PDB file of C-alpha atoms in Angstrom:
ATOM      1  CA  UNK A  87      58.081  88.448  83.178  1.00 75.00           C
ATOM      2  CA  UNK A  88      55.960  87.325  86.087  1.00 84.00           C
ATOM      3  CA  UNK A  89      52.496  88.667  86.772  1.00 92.00           C
ATOM      4  CA  UNK A  90      50.162  88.221  89.725  1.00 96.00           C
ATOM      5  CA  UNK A  91      46.438  88.853  89.417  1.00 96.00           C
ATOM      6  CA  UNK A  92      43.973  89.310  92.249  1.00 97.00           C
ATOM      7  CA  UNK A  93      40.542  89.593  90.682  1.00 95.00           C
ATOM      8  CA  UNK A  94      38.609  90.605  93.812  1.00 96.00           C
ATOM      9  CA  UNK A  95      39.325  94.245  94.735  1.00 96.00           C
ATOM     10  CA  UNK A  96      37.078  94.064  97.806  1.00 97.00           C
ATOM     11  CA  UNK A  97      35.430  91.356  99.856  1.00 97.00           C
ATOM     12  CA  UNK A  98      33.533  91.150 103.100  1.00 97.00           C
ATOM     13  CA  UNK A  99      32.802  88.327 105.496  1.00 98.00           C
ATOM     14  CA  UNK A 100      30.829  87.916 108.683  1.00 98.00           C
ATOM     15  CA  UNK A 101      32.814  87.359 111.840  1.00 97.00           C
ATOM     16  CA  UNK A 102      33.437  83.624 112.476  1.00 97.00           C
ATOM     17  CA  UNK A 103      32.681  82.724 108.855  1.00 98.00           C
ATOM     18  CA  UNK A 104      35.112  81.458 106.197  1.00 98.00           C
ATOM     19  CA  UNK A 105      36.310  83.465 103.227  1.00 98.00           C
ATOM     20  CA  UNK A 106      38.510  82.615 100.242  1.00 98.00           C
ATOM     21  CA  UNK A 107      40.662  85.149  98.420  1.00 98.00           C
ATOM     22  CA  UNK A 108      41.722  84.362  94.857  1.00 98.00           C
ATOM     23  CA  UNK A 109      45.105  84.761  93.181  1.00 98.00           C
ATOM     24  CA  UNK A 110      46.421  83.636  89.828  1.00 97.00           C
ATOM     25  CA  UNK A 111      49.926  84.067  88.504  1.00 96.00           C
ATOM     26  CA  UNK A 112      51.776  83.678  85.262  1.00 94.00           C
ATOM     27  CA  UNK A 113      55.337  82.459  84.940  1.00 90.00           C
ATOM     28  CA  UNK A 114      57.515  80.267  82.801  1.00 88.00           C
ATOM     29  CA  UNK A 115      59.672  79.348  85.790  1.00 87.00           C
ATOM     30  CA  UNK A 116      59.377  75.928  87.409  1.00 85.00           C
ATOM     31  CA  UNK A 117      60.934  76.898  90.733  1.00 88.00           C
ATOM     32  CA  UNK A 118      59.218  79.627  92.657  1.00 91.00           C
ATOM     33  CA  UNK A 119      57.652  80.626  95.946  1.00 93.00           C
ATOM     34  CA  UNK A 120      54.235  82.096  96.595  1.00 96.00           C
ATOM     35  CA  UNK A 121      53.217  84.222  99.546  1.00 97.00           C
ATOM     36  CA  UNK A 122      50.228  85.920 101.068  1.00 98.00           C
ATOM     37  CA  UNK A 123      50.892  89.150 102.929  1.00 98.00           C
ATOM     38  CA  UNK A 124      48.456  91.098 105.108  1.00 97.00           C
ATOM     39  CA  UNK A 125      48.561  94.896 105.420  1.00 95.00           C
ATOM     40  CA  UNK A 126      46.194  96.216 108.130  1.00 93.00           C
ATOM     41  CA  UNK A 127      45.060  99.841 107.843  1.00 87.00           C
ATOM     42  CA  UNK A 128      48.008 102.161 108.487  1.00 80.00           C
ATOM     43  CA  UNK A 129      50.139  99.269 109.653  1.00 83.00           C
ATOM     44  CA  UNK A 130      53.013  97.346 108.196  1.00 89.00           C
ATOM     45  CA  UNK A 131      52.987  94.360 105.857  1.00 94.00           C
ATOM     46  CA  UNK A 132      52.886  91.007 107.646  1.00 95.00           C
ATOM     47  CA  UNK A 133      53.724  87.638 106.127  1.00 96.00           C
ATOM     48  CA  UNK A 134      50.732  85.307 106.479  1.00 97.00           C
ATOM     49  CA  UNK A 135      51.748  82.136 104.689  1.00 96.00           C
ATOM     50  CA  UNK A 136      54.155  80.804 102.083  1.00 95.00           C
ATOM     51  CA  UNK A 137      54.136  77.924  99.587  1.00 95.00           C
ATOM     52  CA  UNK A 138      57.044  76.364  97.736  1.00 92.00           C
ATOM     53  CA  UNK A 139      56.106  75.382  94.186  1.00 90.00           C
ATOM     54  CA  UNK A 140      57.821  72.000  94.460  1.00 89.00           C
ATOM     55  CA  UNK A 141      55.636  70.990  97.404  1.00 88.00           C
ATOM     56  CA  UNK A 142      52.314  69.415  96.545  1.00 85.00           C
ATOM     57  CA  UNK A 143      50.968  69.732 100.069  1.00 90.00           C
ATOM     58  CA  UNK A 144      49.057  72.932 100.706  1.00 93.00           C
ATOM     59  CA  UNK A 145      50.508  75.171 103.405  1.00 92.00           C
ATOM     60  CA  UNK A 146      48.552  75.852 106.592  1.00 93.00           C
ATOM     61  CA  UNK A 147      49.132  78.364 109.382  1.00 93.00           C
ATOM     62  CA  UNK A 148      46.494  78.195 112.095  1.00 95.00           C
ATOM     63  CA  UNK A 149      43.289  79.679 110.600  1.00 97.00           C
ATOM     64  CA  UNK A 150      44.974  80.398 107.269  1.00 97.00           C
ATOM     65  CA  UNK A 151      45.385  77.816 104.531  1.00 97.00           C
ATOM     66  CA  UNK A 152      46.075  77.865 100.814  1.00 97.00           C
ATOM     67  CA  UNK A 153      44.773  75.945  97.833  1.00 96.00           C
ATOM     68  CA  UNK A 154      47.741  75.697  95.483  1.00 96.00           C
ATOM     69  CA  UNK A 155      46.880  74.453  92.003  1.00 95.00           C
ATOM     70  CA  UNK A 156      50.181  74.482  90.105  1.00 93.00           C
ATOM     71  CA  UNK A 157      48.822  73.441  86.714  1.00 93.00           C
ATOM     72  CA  UNK A 158      46.146  76.123  86.881  1.00 94.00           C
ATOM     73  CA  UNK A 159      48.648  78.651  88.345  1.00 95.00           C
ATOM     74  CA  UNK A 160      46.215  79.398  91.110  1.00 96.00           C
ATOM     75  CA  UNK A 161      46.995  80.197  94.757  1.00 96.00           C
ATOM     76  CA  UNK A 162      43.957  81.037  96.876  1.00 97.00           C
ATOM     77  CA  UNK A 163      43.919  81.902 100.574  1.00 98.00           C
ATOM     78  CA  UNK A 164      41.243  80.562 102.894  1.00 98.00           C
ATOM     79  CA  UNK A 165      40.637  82.283 106.209  1.00 98.00           C
ATOM     80  CA  UNK A 166      38.584  80.248 108.655  1.00 98.00           C
ATOM     81  CA  UNK A 167      36.749  81.587 111.710  1.00 97.00           C
ATOM     82  CA  UNK A 168      37.263  85.179 110.528  1.00 98.00           C
ATOM     83  CA  UNK A 169      38.098  87.694 113.235  1.00 97.00           C
ATOM     84  CA  UNK A 170      37.778  91.484 113.302  1.00 97.00           C
ATOM     85  CA  UNK A 171      41.578  91.708 113.311  1.00 95.00           C
ATOM     86  CA  UNK A 172      41.661  90.031 109.901  1.00 97.00           C
ATOM     87  CA  UNK A 173      40.353  93.257 108.356  1.00 97.00           C
ATOM     88  CA  UNK A 174      43.182  94.328 106.036  1.00 97.00           C
ATOM     89  CA  UNK A 175      44.507  94.448 102.497  1.00 97.00           C
ATOM     90  CA  UNK A 176      45.745  91.046 101.410  1.00 98.00           C
ATOM     91  CA  UNK A 177      48.445  90.765  98.778  1.00 98.00           C
ATOM     92  CA  UNK A 178      49.460  87.692  96.849  1.00 98.00           C
ATOM     93  CA  UNK A 179      53.155  87.697  95.905  1.00 97.00           C
ATOM     94  CA  UNK A 180      55.606  85.605  93.896  1.00 93.00           C
ATOM     95  CA  UNK A 181      59.370  85.037  93.749  1.00 92.00           C
ATOM     96  CA  UNK A 182      60.953  83.274  90.772  1.00 87.00           C
ATOM     97  CA  UNK A 183      63.631  81.550  92.807  1.00 80.00           C
ATOM     98  CA  UNK A 184      64.706  79.418  89.864  1.00 73.00           C
ATOM     99  CA  UNK A 185      65.683  82.524  87.932  1.00 72.00           C
ATOM    100  CA  UNK A 186      68.000  83.634  90.731  1.00 74.00           C
ATOM    101  CA  UNK A 187      65.794  86.610  91.454  1.00 79.00           C
ATOM    102  CA  UNK A 188      64.829  87.774  94.906  1.00 87.00           C
ATOM    103  CA  UNK A 189      62.315  90.436  94.008  1.00 91.00           C
ATOM    104  CA  UNK A 190      58.727  89.953  95.072  1.00 94.00           C
ATOM    105  CA  UNK A 191      56.065  90.571  92.445  1.00 95.00           C
ATOM    106  CA  UNK A 192      52.782  91.578  94.068  1.00 97.00           C
ATOM    107  CA  UNK A 193      49.185  91.589  92.954  1.00 96.00           C
ATOM    108  CA  UNK A 194      47.047  94.700  93.415  1.00 96.00           C
ATOM    109  CA  UNK A 195      45.508  93.344  96.574  1.00 97.00           C
ATOM    110  CA  UNK A 196      42.105  92.447  97.970  1.00 98.00           C
ATOM    111  CA  UNK A 197      40.561  94.610 100.666  1.00 97.00           C
ATOM    112  CA  UNK A 198      38.902  92.325 103.197  1.00 98.00           C
ATOM    113  CA  UNK A 199      36.406  93.650 105.700  1.00 97.00           C
ATOM    114  CA  UNK A 200      35.256  91.450 108.584  1.00 97.00           C
ATOM    115  CA  UNK A 201      31.795  92.466 109.732  1.00 97.00           C
ATOM    116  CA  UNK A 202      30.796  91.978 113.366  1.00 95.00           C
TER     117      UNK A 202
ATOM    118  CA  UNK B  74      65.088  90.962 117.271  1.00 55.00           C
ATOM    119  CA  UNK B  75      63.184  94.237 116.905  1.00 78.00           C
ATOM    120  CA  UNK B  76      62.137  93.800 113.293  1.00 93.00           C
ATOM    121  CA  UNK B  77      62.829  96.050 110.334  1.00 96.00           C
ATOM    122  CA  UNK B  78      62.802  99.746 111.203  1.00 96.00           C
ATOM    123  CA  UNK B  79      62.558 102.756 108.917  1.00 97.00           C
ATOM    124  CA  UNK B  80      63.155 106.420 109.486  1.00 97.00           C
ATOM    125  CA  UNK B  81      61.460 108.815 109.090  1.00 97.00           C
ATOM    126  CA  UNK B  82      57.923 107.455 109.090  1.00 96.00           C
ATOM    127  CA  UNK B  83      56.594 110.492 107.273  1.00 97.00           C
ATOM    128  CA  UNK B  84      58.301 113.084 105.093  1.00 98.00           C
ATOM    129  CA  UNK B  85      56.778 116.127 103.435  1.00 98.00           C
ATOM    130  CA  UNK B  86      58.996 117.930 100.979  1.00 98.00           C
ATOM    131  CA  UNK B  87      58.702 120.496  98.250  1.00 97.00           C
ATOM    132  CA  UNK B  88      59.204 119.568  94.637  1.00 97.00           C
ATOM    133  CA  UNK B  89      62.837 119.787  93.660  1.00 97.00           C
ATOM    134  CA  UNK B  90      64.246 119.009  97.102  1.00 98.00           C
ATOM    135  CA  UNK B  91      66.349 115.960  97.923  1.00 98.00           C
ATOM    136  CA  UNK B  92      65.233 113.427 100.520  1.00 98.00           C
ATOM    137  CA  UNK B  93      66.944 110.479 102.170  1.00 98.00           C
ATOM    138  CA  UNK B  94      65.353 107.535 103.937  1.00 98.00           C
ATOM    139  CA  UNK B  95      66.991 105.007 106.214  1.00 98.00           C
ATOM    140  CA  UNK B  96      66.260 101.324 106.750  1.00 98.00           C
ATOM    141  CA  UNK B  97      67.650  99.072 109.477  1.00 97.00           C
ATOM    142  CA  UNK B  98      67.053  95.389 108.676  1.00 96.00           C
ATOM    143  CA  UNK B  99      66.668  92.492 111.071  1.00 94.00           C
ATOM    144  CA  UNK B 100      70.173  92.061 112.451  1.00 91.00           C
ATOM    145  CA  UNK B 101      71.006  88.610 111.085  1.00 88.00           C
ATOM    146  CA  UNK B 102      69.533  89.251 107.623  1.00 92.00           C
ATOM    147  CA  UNK B 103      72.043  89.829 104.844  1.00 92.00           C
ATOM    148  CA  UNK B 104      69.515  90.704 102.126  1.00 94.00           C
ATOM    149  CA  UNK B 105      67.753  94.049 102.016  1.00 96.00           C
ATOM    150  CA  UNK B 106      65.087  95.265  99.598  1.00 96.00           C
ATOM    151  CA  UNK B 107      63.401  98.545  98.722  1.00 97.00           C
ATOM    152  CA  UNK B 108      59.866  98.727  97.331  1.00 97.00           C
ATOM    153  CA  UNK B 109      57.526 101.566  96.451  1.00 97.00           C
ATOM    154  CA  UNK B 110      53.778 101.402  97.075  1.00 96.00           C
ATOM    155  CA  UNK B 111      51.284 103.896  95.697  1.00 94.00           C
ATOM    156  CA  UNK B 112      47.707 104.184  96.886  1.00 89.00           C
ATOM    157  CA  UNK B 113      45.577 101.204  95.965  1.00 86.00           C
ATOM    158  CA  UNK B 114      48.455  99.229  94.509  1.00 91.00           C
ATOM    159  CA  UNK B 115      50.730  96.445  95.616  1.00 94.00           C
ATOM    160  CA  UNK B 116      54.372  97.224  96.343  1.00 95.00           C
ATOM    161  CA  UNK B 117      56.725  97.470  93.368  1.00 95.00           C
ATOM    162  CA  UNK B 118      60.327  96.330  93.588  1.00 95.00           C
ATOM    163  CA  UNK B 119      63.014  99.010  93.373  1.00 96.00           C
ATOM    164  CA  UNK B 120      66.313  97.424  94.340  1.00 95.00           C
ATOM    165  CA  UNK B 121      67.994  94.693  96.358  1.00 94.00           C
ATOM    166  CA  UNK B 122      71.247  94.289  98.273  1.00 94.00           C
ATOM    167  CA  UNK B 123      73.089  91.211  99.376  1.00 92.00           C
ATOM    168  CA  UNK B 124      75.411  92.424 102.092  1.00 92.00           C
ATOM    169  CA  UNK B 125      76.844  95.669 100.670  1.00 92.00           C
ATOM    170  CA  UNK B 126      76.452  94.705  97.007  1.00 92.00           C
ATOM    171  CA  UNK B 127      73.503  96.097  95.038  1.00 92.00           C
ATOM    172  CA  UNK B 128      72.539  93.114  92.879  1.00 91.00           C
ATOM    173  CA  UNK B 129      69.216  94.051  91.277  1.00 89.00           C
ATOM    174  CA  UNK B 130      67.730  97.347  90.182  1.00 90.00           C
ATOM    175  CA  UNK B 131      64.314  97.916  88.692  1.00 90.00           C
ATOM    176  CA  UNK B 132      63.690 100.128  85.685  1.00 87.00           C
ATOM    177  CA  UNK B 133      61.541 102.126  88.118  1.00 81.00           C
ATOM    178  CA  UNK B 134      64.764 103.276  89.764  1.00 85.00           C
ATOM    179  CA  UNK B 135      65.479 106.347  87.673  1.00 88.00           C
ATOM    180  CA  UNK B 136      68.745 108.277  87.754  1.00 92.00           C
ATOM    181  CA  UNK B 137      67.293 110.470  90.492  1.00 96.00           C
ATOM    182  CA  UNK B 138      67.166 107.503  92.853  1.00 96.00           C
ATOM    183  CA  UNK B 139      70.205 106.033  94.548  1.00 95.00           C
ATOM    184  CA  UNK B 140      70.504 103.423  97.248  1.00 96.00           C
ATOM    185  CA  UNK B 141      73.441 102.379  99.361  1.00 96.00           C
ATOM    186  CA  UNK B 142      74.261  99.829 101.993  1.00 96.00           C
ATOM    187  CA  UNK B 143      77.830 100.770 102.857  1.00 90.00           C
ATOM    188  CA  UNK B 144      78.673  98.233 105.539  1.00 86.00           C
ATOM    189  CA  UNK B 145      76.106  95.600 104.791  1.00 84.00           C
ATOM    190  CA  UNK B 146      73.931  96.712 107.672  1.00 90.00           C
ATOM    191  CA  UNK B 147      71.566  99.696 107.314  1.00 96.00           C
ATOM    192  CA  UNK B 148      70.623 101.111 103.931  1.00 97.00           C
ATOM    193  CA  UNK B 149      69.705 104.549 102.635  1.00 97.00           C
ATOM    194  CA  UNK B 150      67.514 105.493  99.705  1.00 97.00           C
ATOM    195  CA  UNK B 151      67.989 108.993  98.310  1.00 97.00           C
ATOM    196  CA  UNK B 152      65.705 110.743  95.866  1.00 97.00           C
ATOM    197  CA  UNK B 153      67.123 113.818  94.211  1.00 97.00           C
ATOM    198  CA  UNK B 154      65.050 116.635  92.704  1.00 97.00           C
ATOM    199  CA  UNK B 155      61.804 115.145  93.942  1.00 97.00           C
ATOM    200  CA  UNK B 156      58.719 115.240  91.732  1.00 96.00           C
ATOM    201  CA  UNK B 157      55.057 114.963  92.687  1.00 96.00           C
ATOM    202  CA  UNK B 158      54.984 111.512  91.127  1.00 95.00           C
ATOM    203  CA  UNK B 159      57.462 110.360  93.758  1.00 96.00           C
ATOM    204  CA  UNK B 160      54.758 110.647  96.416  1.00 97.00           C
ATOM    205  CA  UNK B 161      54.326 107.105  97.730  1.00 97.00           C
ATOM    206  CA  UNK B 162      55.064 104.768 100.592  1.00 96.00           C
ATOM    207  CA  UNK B 163      58.654 103.522 100.478  1.00 97.00           C
ATOM    208  CA  UNK B 164      58.976 100.094 102.040  1.00 97.00           C
ATOM    209  CA  UNK B 165      62.082  98.294 103.160  1.00 97.00           C
ATOM    210  CA  UNK B 166      62.281  94.543 103.713  1.00 97.00           C
ATOM    211  CA  UNK B 167      64.957  92.080 104.720  1.00 96.00           C
ATOM    212  CA  UNK B 168      65.527  88.355 104.504  1.00 94.00           C
ATOM    213  CA  UNK B 169      68.112  85.808 105.515  1.00 90.00           C
ATOM    214  CA  UNK B 170      70.376  84.006 103.072  1.00 78.00           C
ATOM    215  CA  UNK B 171      68.571  80.702 103.550  1.00 76.00           C
ATOM    216  CA  UNK B 172      64.962  81.712 103.164  1.00 81.00           C
ATOM    217  CA  UNK B 173      62.945  83.572 100.569  1.00 86.00           C
ATOM    218  CA  UNK B 174      60.363  85.195 102.802  1.00 91.00           C
ATOM    219  CA  UNK B 175      60.859  88.910 103.277  1.00 95.00           C
ATOM    220  CA  UNK B 176      59.962  90.859 106.397  1.00 95.00           C
ATOM    221  CA  UNK B 177      58.809  94.410 105.949  1.00 96.00           C
ATOM    222  CA  UNK B 178      59.299  97.585 107.911  1.00 96.00           C
ATOM    223  CA  UNK B 179      56.557 100.147 108.596  1.00 95.00           C
ATOM    224  CA  UNK B 180      57.489 102.256 105.581  1.00 96.00           C
ATOM    225  CA  UNK B 181      58.250 105.925 104.970  1.00 97.00           C
ATOM    226  CA  UNK B 182      55.367 107.899 103.526  1.00 97.00           C
ATOM    227  CA  UNK B 183      56.664 110.621 101.207  1.00 98.00           C
ATOM    228  CA  UNK B 184      54.498 113.529 100.161  1.00 97.00           C
ATOM    229  CA  UNK B 185      55.892 115.897  97.551  1.00 98.00           C
ATOM    230  CA  UNK B 186      54.062 119.238  97.389  1.00 96.00           C
TER     231      UNK B 186
END
């Protein structure tokens, strides 16, 4: 069974600063995908970034980047130049594509507050 | 492409009643997923369809829950004899056959009184 752990229930960051959210996962699969999703207050889940396990290069999407450490089973999200609109719950998620499964396994989330 | 839509957005029901939720996926997506999210938790997988076939079901999906996707387009999730523990946000997501990323709808918030 796969598990995803987000050890920071809440974090805050000053506007324009950089913040890193942590995620670790446990799996015996070698082929998988990792995702970060953002869920703003009372709004729907939005895909932020994805990483394929077979790719060594860390994914980047504008101000969002990941630090993927496969051996350590770590997948952190860095948000640069934080904006007020980044205030949200952030969920790390995993799909064991090698097992033929399509279900996402989520962590419990990190509540990020961007302070003006 | 209008995204994943869900109806209703909110549902309040009394314990013991049946409820049905609808999800319309992104039009070209052939995979559709249902998740349940309780307060302060991440979403938990319930079930998954590829076209009209239901291919995965979680142990969370008790006998009171049933999902259908009759023509491979929209899907319904029915909960029979609702219990207070069923109060949650029910999320629908869809994805294409070629990619693993899932796109979520706004959810249906169920409150069982």
